Tab-separated table of N, CA and C in Angstrom:
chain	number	residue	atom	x	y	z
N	1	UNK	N	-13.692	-88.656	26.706
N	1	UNK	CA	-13.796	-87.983	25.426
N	1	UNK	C	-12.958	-88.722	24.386
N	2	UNK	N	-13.340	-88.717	23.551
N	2	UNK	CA	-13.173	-89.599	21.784
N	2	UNK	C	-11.553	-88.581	21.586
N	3	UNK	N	-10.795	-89.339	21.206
N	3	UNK	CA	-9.799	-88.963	20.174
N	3	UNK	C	-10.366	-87.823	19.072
N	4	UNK	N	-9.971	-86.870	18.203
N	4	UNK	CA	-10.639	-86.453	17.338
N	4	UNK	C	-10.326	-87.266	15.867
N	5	UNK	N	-11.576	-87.667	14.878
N	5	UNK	CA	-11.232	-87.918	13.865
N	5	UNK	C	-10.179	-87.432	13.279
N	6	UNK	N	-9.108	-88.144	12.257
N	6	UNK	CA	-8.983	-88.237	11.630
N	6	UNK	C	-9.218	-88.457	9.976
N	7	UNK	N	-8.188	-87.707	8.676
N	7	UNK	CA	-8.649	-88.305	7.576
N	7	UNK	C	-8.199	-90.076	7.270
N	8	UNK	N	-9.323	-90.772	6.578
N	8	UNK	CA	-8.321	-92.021	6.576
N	8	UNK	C	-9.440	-92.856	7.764
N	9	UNK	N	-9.682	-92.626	8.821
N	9	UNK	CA	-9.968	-93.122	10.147
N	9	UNK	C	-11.517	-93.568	9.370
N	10	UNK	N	-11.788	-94.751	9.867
N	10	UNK	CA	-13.501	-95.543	9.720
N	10	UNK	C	-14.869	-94.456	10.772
N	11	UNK	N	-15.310	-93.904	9.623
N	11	UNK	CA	-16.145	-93.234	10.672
N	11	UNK	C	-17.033	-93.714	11.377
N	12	UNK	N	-17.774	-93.521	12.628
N	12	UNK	CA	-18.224	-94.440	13.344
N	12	UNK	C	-19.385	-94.689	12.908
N	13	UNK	N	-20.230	-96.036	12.969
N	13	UNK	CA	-21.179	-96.144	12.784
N	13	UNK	C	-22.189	-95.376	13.428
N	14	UNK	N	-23.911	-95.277	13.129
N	14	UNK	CA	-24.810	-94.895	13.754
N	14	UNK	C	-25.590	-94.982	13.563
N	15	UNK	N	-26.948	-95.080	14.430
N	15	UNK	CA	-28.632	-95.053	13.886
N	15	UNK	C	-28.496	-94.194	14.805
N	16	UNK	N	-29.701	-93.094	14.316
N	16	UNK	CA	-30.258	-91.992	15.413
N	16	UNK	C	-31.841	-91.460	14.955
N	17	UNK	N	-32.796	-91.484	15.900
N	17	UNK	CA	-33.712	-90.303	15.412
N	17	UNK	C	-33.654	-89.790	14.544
N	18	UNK	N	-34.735	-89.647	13.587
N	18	UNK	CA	-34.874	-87.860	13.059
N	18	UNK	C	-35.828	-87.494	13.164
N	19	UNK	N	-35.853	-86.050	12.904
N	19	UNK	CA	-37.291	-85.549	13.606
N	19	UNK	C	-38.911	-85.661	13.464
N	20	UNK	N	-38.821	-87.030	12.375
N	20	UNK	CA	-40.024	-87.944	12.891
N	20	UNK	C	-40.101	-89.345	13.991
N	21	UNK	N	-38.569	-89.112	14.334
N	21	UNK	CA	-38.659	-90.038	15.091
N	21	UNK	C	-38.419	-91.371	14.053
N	22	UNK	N	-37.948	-91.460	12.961
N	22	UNK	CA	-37.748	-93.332	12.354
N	22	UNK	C	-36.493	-92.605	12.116
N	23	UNK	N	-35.547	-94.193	12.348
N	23	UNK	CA	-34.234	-94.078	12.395
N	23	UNK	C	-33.236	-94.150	11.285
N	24	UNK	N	-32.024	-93.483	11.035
N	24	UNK	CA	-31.830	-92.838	10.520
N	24	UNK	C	-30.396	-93.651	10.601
N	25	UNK	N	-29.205	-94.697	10.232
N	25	UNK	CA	-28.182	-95.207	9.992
N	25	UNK	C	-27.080	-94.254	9.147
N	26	UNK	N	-25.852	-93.981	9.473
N	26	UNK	CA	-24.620	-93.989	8.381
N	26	UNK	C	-24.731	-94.593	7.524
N	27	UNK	N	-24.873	-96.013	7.689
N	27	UNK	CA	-24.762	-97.495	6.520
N	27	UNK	C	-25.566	-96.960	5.178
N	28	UNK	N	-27.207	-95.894	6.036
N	28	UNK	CA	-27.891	-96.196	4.858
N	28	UNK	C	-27.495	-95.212	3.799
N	29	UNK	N	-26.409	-94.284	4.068
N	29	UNK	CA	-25.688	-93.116	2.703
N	29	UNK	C	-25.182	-93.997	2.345
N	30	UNK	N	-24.576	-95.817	2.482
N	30	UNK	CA	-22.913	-96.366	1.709
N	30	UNK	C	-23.352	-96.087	0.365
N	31	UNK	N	-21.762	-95.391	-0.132
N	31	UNK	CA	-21.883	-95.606	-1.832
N	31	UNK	C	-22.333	-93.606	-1.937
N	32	UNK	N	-22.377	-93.049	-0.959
N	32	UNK	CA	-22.520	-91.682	-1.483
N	32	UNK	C	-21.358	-91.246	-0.130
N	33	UNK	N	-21.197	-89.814	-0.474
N	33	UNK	CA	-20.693	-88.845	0.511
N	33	UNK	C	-21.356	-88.253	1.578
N	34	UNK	N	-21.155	-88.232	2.900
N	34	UNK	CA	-22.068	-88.022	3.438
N	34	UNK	C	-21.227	-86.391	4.329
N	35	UNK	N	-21.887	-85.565	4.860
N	35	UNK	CA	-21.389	-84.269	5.303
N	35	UNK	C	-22.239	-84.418	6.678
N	36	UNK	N	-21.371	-84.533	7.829
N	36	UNK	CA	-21.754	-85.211	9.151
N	36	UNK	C	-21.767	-84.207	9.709
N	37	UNK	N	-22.576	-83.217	10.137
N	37	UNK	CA	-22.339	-81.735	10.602
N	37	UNK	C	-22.724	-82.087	12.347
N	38	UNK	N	-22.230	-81.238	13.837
N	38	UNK	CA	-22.428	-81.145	14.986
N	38	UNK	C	-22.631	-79.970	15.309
N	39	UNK	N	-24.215	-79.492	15.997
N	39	UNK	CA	-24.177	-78.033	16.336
N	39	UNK	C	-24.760	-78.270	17.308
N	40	UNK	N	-24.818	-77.252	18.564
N	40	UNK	CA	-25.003	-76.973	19.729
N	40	UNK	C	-26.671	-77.523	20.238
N	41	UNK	N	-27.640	-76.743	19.570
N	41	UNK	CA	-28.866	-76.696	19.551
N	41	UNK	C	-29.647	-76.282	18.264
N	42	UNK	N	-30.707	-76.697	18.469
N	42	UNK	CA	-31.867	-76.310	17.201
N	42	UNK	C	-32.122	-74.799	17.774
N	43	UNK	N	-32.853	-73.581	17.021
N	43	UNK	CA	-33.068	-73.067	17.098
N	43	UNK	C	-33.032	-71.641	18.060
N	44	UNK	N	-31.080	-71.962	17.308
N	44	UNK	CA	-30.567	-70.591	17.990
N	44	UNK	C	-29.924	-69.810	16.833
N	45	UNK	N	-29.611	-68.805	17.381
N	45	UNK	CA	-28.843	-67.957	16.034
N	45	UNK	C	-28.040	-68.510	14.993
N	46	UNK	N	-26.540	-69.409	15.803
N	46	UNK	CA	-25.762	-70.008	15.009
N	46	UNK	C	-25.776	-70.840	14.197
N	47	UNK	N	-26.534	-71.674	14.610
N	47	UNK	CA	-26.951	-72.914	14.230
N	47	UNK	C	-28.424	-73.098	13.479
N	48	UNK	N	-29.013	-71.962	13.624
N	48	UNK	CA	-30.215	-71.725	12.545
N	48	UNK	C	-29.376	-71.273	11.012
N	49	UNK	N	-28.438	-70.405	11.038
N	49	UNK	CA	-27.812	-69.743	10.110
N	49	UNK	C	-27.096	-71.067	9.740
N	50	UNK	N	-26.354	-72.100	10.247
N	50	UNK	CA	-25.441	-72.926	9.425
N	50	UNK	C	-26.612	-73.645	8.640
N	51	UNK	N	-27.502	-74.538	9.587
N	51	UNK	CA	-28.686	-74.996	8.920
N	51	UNK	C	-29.280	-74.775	7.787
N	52	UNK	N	-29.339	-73.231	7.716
N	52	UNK	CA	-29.979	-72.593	6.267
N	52	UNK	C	-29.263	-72.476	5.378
N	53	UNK	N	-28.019	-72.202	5.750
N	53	UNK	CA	-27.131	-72.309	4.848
N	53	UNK	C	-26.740	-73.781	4.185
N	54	UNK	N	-26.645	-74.645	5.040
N	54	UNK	CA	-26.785	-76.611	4.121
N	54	UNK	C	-27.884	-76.285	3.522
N	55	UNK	N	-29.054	-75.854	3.501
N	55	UNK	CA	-30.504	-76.123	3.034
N	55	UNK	C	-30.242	-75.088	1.861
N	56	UNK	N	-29.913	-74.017	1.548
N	56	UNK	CA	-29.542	-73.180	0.700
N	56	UNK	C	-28.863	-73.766	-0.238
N	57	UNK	N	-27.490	-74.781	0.059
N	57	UNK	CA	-27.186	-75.308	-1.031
N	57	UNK	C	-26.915	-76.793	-0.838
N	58	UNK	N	-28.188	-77.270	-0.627
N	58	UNK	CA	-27.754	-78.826	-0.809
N	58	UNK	C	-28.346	-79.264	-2.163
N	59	UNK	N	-29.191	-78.351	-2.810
N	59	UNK	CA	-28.539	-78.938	-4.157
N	59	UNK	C	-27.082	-79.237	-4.834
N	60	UNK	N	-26.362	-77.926	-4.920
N	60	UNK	CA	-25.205	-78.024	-4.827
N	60	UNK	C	-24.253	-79.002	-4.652
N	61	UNK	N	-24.709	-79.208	-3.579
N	61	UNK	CA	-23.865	-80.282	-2.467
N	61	UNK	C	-24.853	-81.852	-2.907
N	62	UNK	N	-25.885	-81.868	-3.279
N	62	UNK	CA	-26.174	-83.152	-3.796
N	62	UNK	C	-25.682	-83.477	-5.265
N	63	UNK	N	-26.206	-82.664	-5.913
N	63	UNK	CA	-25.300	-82.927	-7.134
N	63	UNK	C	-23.974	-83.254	-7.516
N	64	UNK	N	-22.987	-82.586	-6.141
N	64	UNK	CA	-21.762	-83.729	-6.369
N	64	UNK	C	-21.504	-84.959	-5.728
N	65	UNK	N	-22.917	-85.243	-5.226
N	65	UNK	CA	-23.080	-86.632	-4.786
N	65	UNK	C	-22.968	-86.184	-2.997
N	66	UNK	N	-22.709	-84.986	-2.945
N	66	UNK	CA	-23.037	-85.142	-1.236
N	66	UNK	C	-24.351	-85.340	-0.466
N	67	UNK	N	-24.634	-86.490	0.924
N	67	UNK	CA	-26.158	-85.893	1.564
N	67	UNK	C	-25.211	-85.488	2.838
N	68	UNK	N	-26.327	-84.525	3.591
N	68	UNK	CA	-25.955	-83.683	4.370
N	68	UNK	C	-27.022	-84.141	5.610
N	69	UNK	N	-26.133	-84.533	6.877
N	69	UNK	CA	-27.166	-84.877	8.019
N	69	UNK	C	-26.296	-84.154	8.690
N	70	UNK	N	-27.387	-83.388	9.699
N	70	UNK	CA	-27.070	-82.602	10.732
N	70	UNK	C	-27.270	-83.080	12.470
N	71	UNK	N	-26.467	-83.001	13.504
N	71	UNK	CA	-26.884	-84.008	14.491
N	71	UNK	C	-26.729	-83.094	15.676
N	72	UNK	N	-27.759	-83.116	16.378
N	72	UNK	CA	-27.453	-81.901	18.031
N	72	UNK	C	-27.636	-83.598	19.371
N	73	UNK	N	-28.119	-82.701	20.255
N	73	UNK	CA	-28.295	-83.451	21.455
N	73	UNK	C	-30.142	-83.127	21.349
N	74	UNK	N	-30.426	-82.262	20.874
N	74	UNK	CA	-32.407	-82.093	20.569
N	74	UNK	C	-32.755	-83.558	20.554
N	75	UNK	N	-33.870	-82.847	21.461
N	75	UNK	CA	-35.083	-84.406	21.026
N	75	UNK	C	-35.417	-84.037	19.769
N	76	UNK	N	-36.208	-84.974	19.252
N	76	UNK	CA	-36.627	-85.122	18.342
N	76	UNK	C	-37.657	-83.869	17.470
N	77	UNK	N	-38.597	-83.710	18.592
N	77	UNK	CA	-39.618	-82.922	18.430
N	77	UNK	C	-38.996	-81.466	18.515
N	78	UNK	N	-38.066	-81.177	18.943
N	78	UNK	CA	-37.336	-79.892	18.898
N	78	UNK	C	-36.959	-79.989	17.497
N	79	UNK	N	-36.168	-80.797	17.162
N	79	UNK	CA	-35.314	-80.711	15.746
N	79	UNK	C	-36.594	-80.788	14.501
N	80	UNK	N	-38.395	-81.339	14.416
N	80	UNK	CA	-38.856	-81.019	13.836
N	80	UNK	C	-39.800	-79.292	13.992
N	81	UNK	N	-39.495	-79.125	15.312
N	81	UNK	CA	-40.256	-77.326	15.112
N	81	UNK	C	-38.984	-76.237	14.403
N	82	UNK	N	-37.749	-76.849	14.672
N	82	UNK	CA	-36.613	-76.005	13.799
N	82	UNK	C	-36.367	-76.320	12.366
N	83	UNK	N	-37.227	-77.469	12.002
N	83	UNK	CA	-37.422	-77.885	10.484
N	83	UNK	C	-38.850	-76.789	10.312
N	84	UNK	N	-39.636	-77.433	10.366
N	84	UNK	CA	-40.526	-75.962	10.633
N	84	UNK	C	-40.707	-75.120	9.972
N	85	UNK	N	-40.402	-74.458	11.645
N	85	UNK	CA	-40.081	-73.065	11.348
N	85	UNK	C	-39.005	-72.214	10.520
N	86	UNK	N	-37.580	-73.229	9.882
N	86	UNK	CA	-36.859	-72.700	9.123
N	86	UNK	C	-37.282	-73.062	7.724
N	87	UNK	N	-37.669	-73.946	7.504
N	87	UNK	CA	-38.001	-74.764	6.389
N	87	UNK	C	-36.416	-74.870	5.692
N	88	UNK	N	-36.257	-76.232	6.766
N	88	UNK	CA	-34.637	-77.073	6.388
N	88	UNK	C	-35.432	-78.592	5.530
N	89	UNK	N	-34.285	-78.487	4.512
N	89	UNK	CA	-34.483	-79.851	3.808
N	89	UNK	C	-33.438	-81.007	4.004
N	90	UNK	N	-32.583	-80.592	5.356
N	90	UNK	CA	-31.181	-81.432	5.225
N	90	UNK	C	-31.995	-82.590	6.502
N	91	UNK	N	-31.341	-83.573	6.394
N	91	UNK	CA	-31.543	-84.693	7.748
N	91	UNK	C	-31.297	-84.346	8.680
N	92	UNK	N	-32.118	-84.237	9.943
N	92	UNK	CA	-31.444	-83.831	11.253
N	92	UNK	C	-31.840	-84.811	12.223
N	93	UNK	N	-30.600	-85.230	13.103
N	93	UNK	CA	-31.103	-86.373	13.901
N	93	UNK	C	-30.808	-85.912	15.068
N	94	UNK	N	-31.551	-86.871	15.994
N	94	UNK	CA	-31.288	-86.315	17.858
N	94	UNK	C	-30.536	-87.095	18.588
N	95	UNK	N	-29.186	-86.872	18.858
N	95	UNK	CA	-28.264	-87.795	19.752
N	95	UNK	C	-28.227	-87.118	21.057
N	96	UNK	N	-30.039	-87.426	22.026
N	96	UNK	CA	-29.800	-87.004	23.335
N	96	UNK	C	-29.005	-87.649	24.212
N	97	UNK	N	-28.632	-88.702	24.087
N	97	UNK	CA	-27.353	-89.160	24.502
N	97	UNK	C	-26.045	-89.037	24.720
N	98	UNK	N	-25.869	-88.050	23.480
N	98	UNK	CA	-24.345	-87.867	23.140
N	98	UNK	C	-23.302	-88.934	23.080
N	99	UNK	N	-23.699	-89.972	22.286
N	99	UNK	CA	-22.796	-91.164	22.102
N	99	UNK	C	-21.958	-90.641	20.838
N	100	UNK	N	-23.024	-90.330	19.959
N	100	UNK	CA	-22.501	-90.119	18.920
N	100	UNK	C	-21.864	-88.778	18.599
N	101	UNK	N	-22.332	-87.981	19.200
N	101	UNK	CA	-21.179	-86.326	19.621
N	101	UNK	C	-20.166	-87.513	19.877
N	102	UNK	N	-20.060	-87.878	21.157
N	102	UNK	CA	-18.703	-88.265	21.867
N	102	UNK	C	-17.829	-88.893	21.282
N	103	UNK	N	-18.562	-90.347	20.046
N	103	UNK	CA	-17.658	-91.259	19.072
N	103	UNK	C	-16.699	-90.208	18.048
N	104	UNK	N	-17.549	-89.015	17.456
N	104	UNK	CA	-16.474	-88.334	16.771
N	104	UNK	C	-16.100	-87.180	17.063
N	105	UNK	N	-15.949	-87.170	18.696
N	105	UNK	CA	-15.105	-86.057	19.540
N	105	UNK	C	-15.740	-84.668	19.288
N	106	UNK	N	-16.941	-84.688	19.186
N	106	UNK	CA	-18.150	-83.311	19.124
N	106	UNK	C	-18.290	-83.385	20.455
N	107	UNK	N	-18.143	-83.713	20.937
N	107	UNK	CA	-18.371	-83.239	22.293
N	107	UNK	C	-17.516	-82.903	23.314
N	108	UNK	N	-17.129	-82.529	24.294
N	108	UNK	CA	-16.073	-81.903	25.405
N	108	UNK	C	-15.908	-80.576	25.756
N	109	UNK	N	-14.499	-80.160	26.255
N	109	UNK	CA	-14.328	-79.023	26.823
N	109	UNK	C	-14.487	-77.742	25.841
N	110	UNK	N	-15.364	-76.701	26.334
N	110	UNK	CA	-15.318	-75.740	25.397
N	110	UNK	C	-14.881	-74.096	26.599
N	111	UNK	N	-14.295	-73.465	25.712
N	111	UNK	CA	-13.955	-72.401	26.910
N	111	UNK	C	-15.534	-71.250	26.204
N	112	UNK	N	-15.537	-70.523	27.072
N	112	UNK	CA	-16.090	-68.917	26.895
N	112	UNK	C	-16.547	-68.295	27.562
N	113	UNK	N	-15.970	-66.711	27.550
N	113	UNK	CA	-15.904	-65.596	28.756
N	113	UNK	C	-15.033	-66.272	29.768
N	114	UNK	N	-13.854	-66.969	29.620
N	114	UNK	CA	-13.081	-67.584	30.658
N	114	UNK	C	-13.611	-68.924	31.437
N	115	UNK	N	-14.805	-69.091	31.406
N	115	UNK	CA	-15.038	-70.499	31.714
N	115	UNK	C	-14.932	-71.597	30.873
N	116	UNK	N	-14.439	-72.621	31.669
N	116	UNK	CA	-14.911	-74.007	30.829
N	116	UNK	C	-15.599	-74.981	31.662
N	117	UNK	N	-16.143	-75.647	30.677
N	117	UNK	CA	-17.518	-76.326	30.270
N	117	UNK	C	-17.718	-77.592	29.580
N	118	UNK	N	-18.475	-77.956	29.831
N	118	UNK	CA	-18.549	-79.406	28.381
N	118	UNK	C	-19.839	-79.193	27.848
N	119	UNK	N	-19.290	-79.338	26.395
N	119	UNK	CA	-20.937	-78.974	25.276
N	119	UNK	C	-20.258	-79.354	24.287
N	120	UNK	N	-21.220	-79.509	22.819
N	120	UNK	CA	-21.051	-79.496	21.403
N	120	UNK	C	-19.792	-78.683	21.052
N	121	UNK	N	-19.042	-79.034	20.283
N	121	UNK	CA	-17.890	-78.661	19.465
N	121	UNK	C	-18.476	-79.005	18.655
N	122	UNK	N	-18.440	-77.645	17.837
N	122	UNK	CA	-19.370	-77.575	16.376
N	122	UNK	C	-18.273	-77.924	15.252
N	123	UNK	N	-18.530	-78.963	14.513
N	123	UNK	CA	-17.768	-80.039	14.023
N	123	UNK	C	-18.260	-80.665	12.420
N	124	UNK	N	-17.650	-80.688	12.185
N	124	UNK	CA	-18.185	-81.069	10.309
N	124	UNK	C	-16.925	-82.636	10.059
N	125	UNK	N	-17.555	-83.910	9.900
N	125	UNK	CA	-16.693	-84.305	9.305
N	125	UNK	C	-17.409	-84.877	8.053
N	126	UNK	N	-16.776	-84.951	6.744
N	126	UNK	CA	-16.989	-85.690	5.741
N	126	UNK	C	-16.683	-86.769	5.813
N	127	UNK	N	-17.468	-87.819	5.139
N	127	UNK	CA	-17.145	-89.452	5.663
N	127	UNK	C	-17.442	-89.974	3.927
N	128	UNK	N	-16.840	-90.604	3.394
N	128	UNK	CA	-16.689	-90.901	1.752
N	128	UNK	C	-17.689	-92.016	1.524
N	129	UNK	N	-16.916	-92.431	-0.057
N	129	UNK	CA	-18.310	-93.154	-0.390
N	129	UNK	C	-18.342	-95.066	0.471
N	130	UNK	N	-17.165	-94.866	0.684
N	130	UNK	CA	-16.498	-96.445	1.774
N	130	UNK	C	-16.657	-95.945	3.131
N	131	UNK	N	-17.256	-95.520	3.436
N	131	UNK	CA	-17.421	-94.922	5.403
N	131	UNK	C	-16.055	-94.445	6.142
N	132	UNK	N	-14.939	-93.827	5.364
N	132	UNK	CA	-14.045	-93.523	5.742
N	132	UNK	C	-14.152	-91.980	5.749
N	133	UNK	N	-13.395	-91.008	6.652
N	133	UNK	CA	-13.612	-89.926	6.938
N	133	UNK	C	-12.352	-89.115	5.998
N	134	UNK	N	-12.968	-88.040	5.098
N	134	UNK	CA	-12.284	-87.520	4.074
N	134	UNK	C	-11.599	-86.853	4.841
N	135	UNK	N	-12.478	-85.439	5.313
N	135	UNK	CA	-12.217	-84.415	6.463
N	135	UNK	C	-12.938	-84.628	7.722
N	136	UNK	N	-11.956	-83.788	8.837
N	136	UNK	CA	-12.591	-83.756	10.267
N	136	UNK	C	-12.268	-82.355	10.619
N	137	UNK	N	-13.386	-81.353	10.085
N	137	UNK	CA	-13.025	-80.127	11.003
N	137	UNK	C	-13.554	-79.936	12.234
N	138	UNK	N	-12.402	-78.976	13.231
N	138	UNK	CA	-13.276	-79.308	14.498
N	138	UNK	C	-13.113	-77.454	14.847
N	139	UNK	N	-13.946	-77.525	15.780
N	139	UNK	CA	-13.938	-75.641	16.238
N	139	UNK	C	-14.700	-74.600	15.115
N	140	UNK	N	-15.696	-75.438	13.988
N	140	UNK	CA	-15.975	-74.430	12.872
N	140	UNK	C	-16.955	-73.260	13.342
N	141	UNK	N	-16.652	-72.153	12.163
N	141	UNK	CA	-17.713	-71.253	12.702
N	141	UNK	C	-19.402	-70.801	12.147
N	142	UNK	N	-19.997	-70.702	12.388
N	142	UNK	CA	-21.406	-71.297	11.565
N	142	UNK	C	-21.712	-70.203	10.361
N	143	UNK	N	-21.127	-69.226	10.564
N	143	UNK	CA	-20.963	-68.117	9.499
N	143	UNK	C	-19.917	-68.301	8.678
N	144	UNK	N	-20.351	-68.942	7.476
N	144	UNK	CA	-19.578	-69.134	6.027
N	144	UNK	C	-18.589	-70.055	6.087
N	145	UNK	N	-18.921	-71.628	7.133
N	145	UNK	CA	-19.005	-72.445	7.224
N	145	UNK	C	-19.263	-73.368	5.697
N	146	UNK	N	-20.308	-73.448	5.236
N	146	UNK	CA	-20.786	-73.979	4.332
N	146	UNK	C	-19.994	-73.904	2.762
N	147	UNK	N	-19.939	-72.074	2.412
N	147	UNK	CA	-19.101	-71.781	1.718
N	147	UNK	C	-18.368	-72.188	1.662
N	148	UNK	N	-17.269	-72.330	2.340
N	148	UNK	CA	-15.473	-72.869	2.891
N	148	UNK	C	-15.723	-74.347	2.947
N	149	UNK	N	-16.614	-75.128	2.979
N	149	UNK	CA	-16.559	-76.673	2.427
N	149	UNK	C	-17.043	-76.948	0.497
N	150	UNK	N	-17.669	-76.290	0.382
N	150	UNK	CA	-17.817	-75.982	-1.405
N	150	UNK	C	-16.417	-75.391	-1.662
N	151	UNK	N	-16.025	-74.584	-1.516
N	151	UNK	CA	-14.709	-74.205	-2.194
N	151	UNK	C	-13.530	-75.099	-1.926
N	152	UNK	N	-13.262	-75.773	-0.618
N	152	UNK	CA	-12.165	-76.775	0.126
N	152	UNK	C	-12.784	-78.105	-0.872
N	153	UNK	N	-13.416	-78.341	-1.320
N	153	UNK	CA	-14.151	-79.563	-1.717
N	153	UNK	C	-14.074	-79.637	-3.386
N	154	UNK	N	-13.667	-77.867	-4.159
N	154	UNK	CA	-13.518	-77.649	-5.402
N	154	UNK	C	-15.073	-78.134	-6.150
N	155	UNK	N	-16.533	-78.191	-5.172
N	155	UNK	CA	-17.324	-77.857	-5.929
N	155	UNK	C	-18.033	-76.602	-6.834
């Protein structure tokens, strides 16, 4: 398991899927802000609600120059029936691999109901307009999530 980001720290590079399947680079935001979100799965409660909520206000969030990509372990074709059926406008890519969970420490031990486990650590980092990581929150909660980066962000 990855160190957890840091602010300051080079965020890691990446190409991944998106849910047409053509690939999808860090490099290709340089020169904007990018909002690197990690959630569990497509099309579950939590993570439908954070989803809608980026899609709710990524105007918002584009207009101060943020884009917003969202990244699970989903294939591909999962992450386009949860575009879909939610009607999300944010980027969502598929790291069935979990390289890229693992490079910025989204991935590892998670406890609940007393067990532990290894899965998604639902994780937000901001990465600037030089590929450096503004913020690295880790443990977020998908309810008013979104909010609490507009206000922390003074948009």
């Amino acid at each position: 398991m990855s160190e957890r980001l840091q602010p300051g720290d080079v965020a890691p590079a990446f190409t991944l899927p998106d849910a047409d399947g053509n690939e999808v680079s860090l490099a290709d935001h340089k020169g904007r802000k990018v909002i690197v979100y990690f959630y569990p799965a497509a099309l579950t409660p939590g993570c439908t609600k954070q989803a809608c909520d980026f899609t709710d206000n990524l105007e918002v969030l584009a207009g101060a120059g943020y884009d917003v990509i969202g990244i699970s372990p989903d294939q591909p074709e999962k992450l386009a029936k949860f575009r879909e059926k939610e009607n999300l406008k944010i980027t969502l890519l598929a790291d069935t691999d979990k390289t890229v969970l693992d490079a910025y420490a989204a991935f590892g031990e998670k406890k609940n109901y007393g067990k532990t486990y290894l899965g998604v650590i639902r994780s937000t980092i901001i990465v600037d307009e030089s590929g450096k990581v503004e913020h690295a929150l880790y443990n977020v909660r998908a309810t008013g999530h979104v909010a609490k980066i507009i206000k922390d962000l003074g948009i």
